[in-house]
Amino acid sequence: MPRFFVTGQPENGLLTLRGEDAHHAGRVLRLRPGEAVTLCDGAGTDYDCTVASVEKETVTCRVQDSHPAVTEPRQQLTLCMALPKGDKMDFIVQKAVELGVHKIIPYVSQNCVSRPDKTEKKVERWRKIALEAAKQCGRGRLPEVCAVVMAEQAMARAAQSETALFFYENERETGLHDVLQHGVGSTVSLVIGPEGGFAPEEAALAAQLGLKSVSLGTRILRCETAPIAALAAVLYAGGNM
């Protein structure tokens, strides 16, 4: 069934698609009055609708029922991701959204190969990728892609979660499984480092803030592989797979 995100709440039992979504629904999918469509407010509520009218600029839908989206994970997952080089972040954002991430915080670490001076356009691009990925995979919530911050700020935000994990390449004692077998909190943050690895000062700060240092195994994972593996493991442990 076609699915779209909308802004605002129903008025007189109606929700309206505009802009690109209206074009896609009316011109590409050729939806007609009476056909079923699901609209989502991007905050976790789905509306079961039928098309009421199709105009040149708008598609108006009548709400038949509303309910919490069934596609959202039990836990709110935040991914703090060090900026990788090239367009790897595009892939990371897309796959993290598909897996169910709630928020993505891109950050600059001491050993980041990519250290752009201006990131506004990159963040705008990642937000568009997140939106398209959320539509494609049927998300009930539109994940937030935050502005780029420094590593210290990202770790401080991560520390606010019930379960805050610091994926450290030099961790030799505690594996991710060791932590996850004891369960995960309702809010989970995952801090993934750069291609050059974390600086010792960053690892020390993570420990000071209370983040749990964990390993993803004995093999060295690429920066675009590590967040996907970590998210999948946490989702499984949280009963979401």
PDB file of C-alpha atoms in Angstrom, residues 9 24 26 28-29 35 41 50 77-79 90 95 108 110 116 143 147 151 167 177 180 200 210 230 232 236:
ATOM      1  CA  GLN A   9      -2.979  16.712  12.166  1.00  0.00           C
ATOM      2  CA  HIS A  24       4.017  11.103  -6.911  1.00  0.00           C
ATOM      3  CA  GLY A  26      -1.497  11.548  -8.332  1.00  0.00           C
ATOM      4  CA  VAL A  28       3.143   8.590 -10.863  1.00  0.00           C
ATOM      5  CA  LEU A  29       1.050   6.123  -8.847  1.00  0.00           C
ATOM      6  CA  GLU A  35      -8.124   3.868  -3.181  1.00  0.00           C
ATOM      7  CA  ASP A  41       2.783  12.025  10.829  1.00  0.00           C
ATOM      8  CA  THR A  50      -8.790   6.564   1.332  1.00  0.00           C
ATOM      9  CA  LEU A  77      18.443   4.251  18.939  1.00  0.00           C
ATOM     10  CA  THR A  78      20.901   7.088  18.440  1.00  0.00           C
ATOM     11  CA  LEU A  79      23.877   6.623  16.136  1.00  0.00           C
ATOM     12  CA  ASP A  90      25.156   8.501   2.392  1.00  0.00           C
ATOM     13  CA  LYS A  95      20.984   1.726   6.062  1.00  0.00           C
ATOM     14  CA  VAL A 108      34.220  15.282  13.827  1.00  0.00           C
ATOM     15  CA  GLN A 110      40.560  13.982  15.962  1.00  0.00           C
ATOM     16  CA  PRO A 116      35.049  19.779   6.048  1.00  0.00           C
ATOM     17  CA  PRO A 143      14.565   9.933  11.911  1.00  0.00           C
ATOM     18  CA  ALA A 147      23.995  19.117  12.527  1.00  0.00           C
ATOM     19  CA  ALA A 151      33.364  14.458  19.242  1.00  0.00           C
ATOM     20  CA  PHE A 167      32.830   0.987  20.032  1.00  0.00           C
ATOM     21  CA  HIS A 177      27.688  -9.691  23.372  1.00  0.00           C
ATOM     22  CA  LEU A 180      23.816  -7.106  25.367  1.00  0.00           C
ATOM     23  CA  PRO A 200      43.506   8.086  23.357  1.00  0.00           C
ATOM     24  CA  GLY A 210      30.239   6.779  31.552  1.00  0.00           C
ATOM     25  CA  ALA A 230      26.295  -2.704  15.773  1.00  0.00           C
ATOM     26  CA  ALA A 232      21.669  -5.015  13.931  1.00  0.00           C
ATOM     27  CA  TYR A 236      18.272  -8.249  17.883  1.00  0.00           C
TER      28      TYR A 236
END
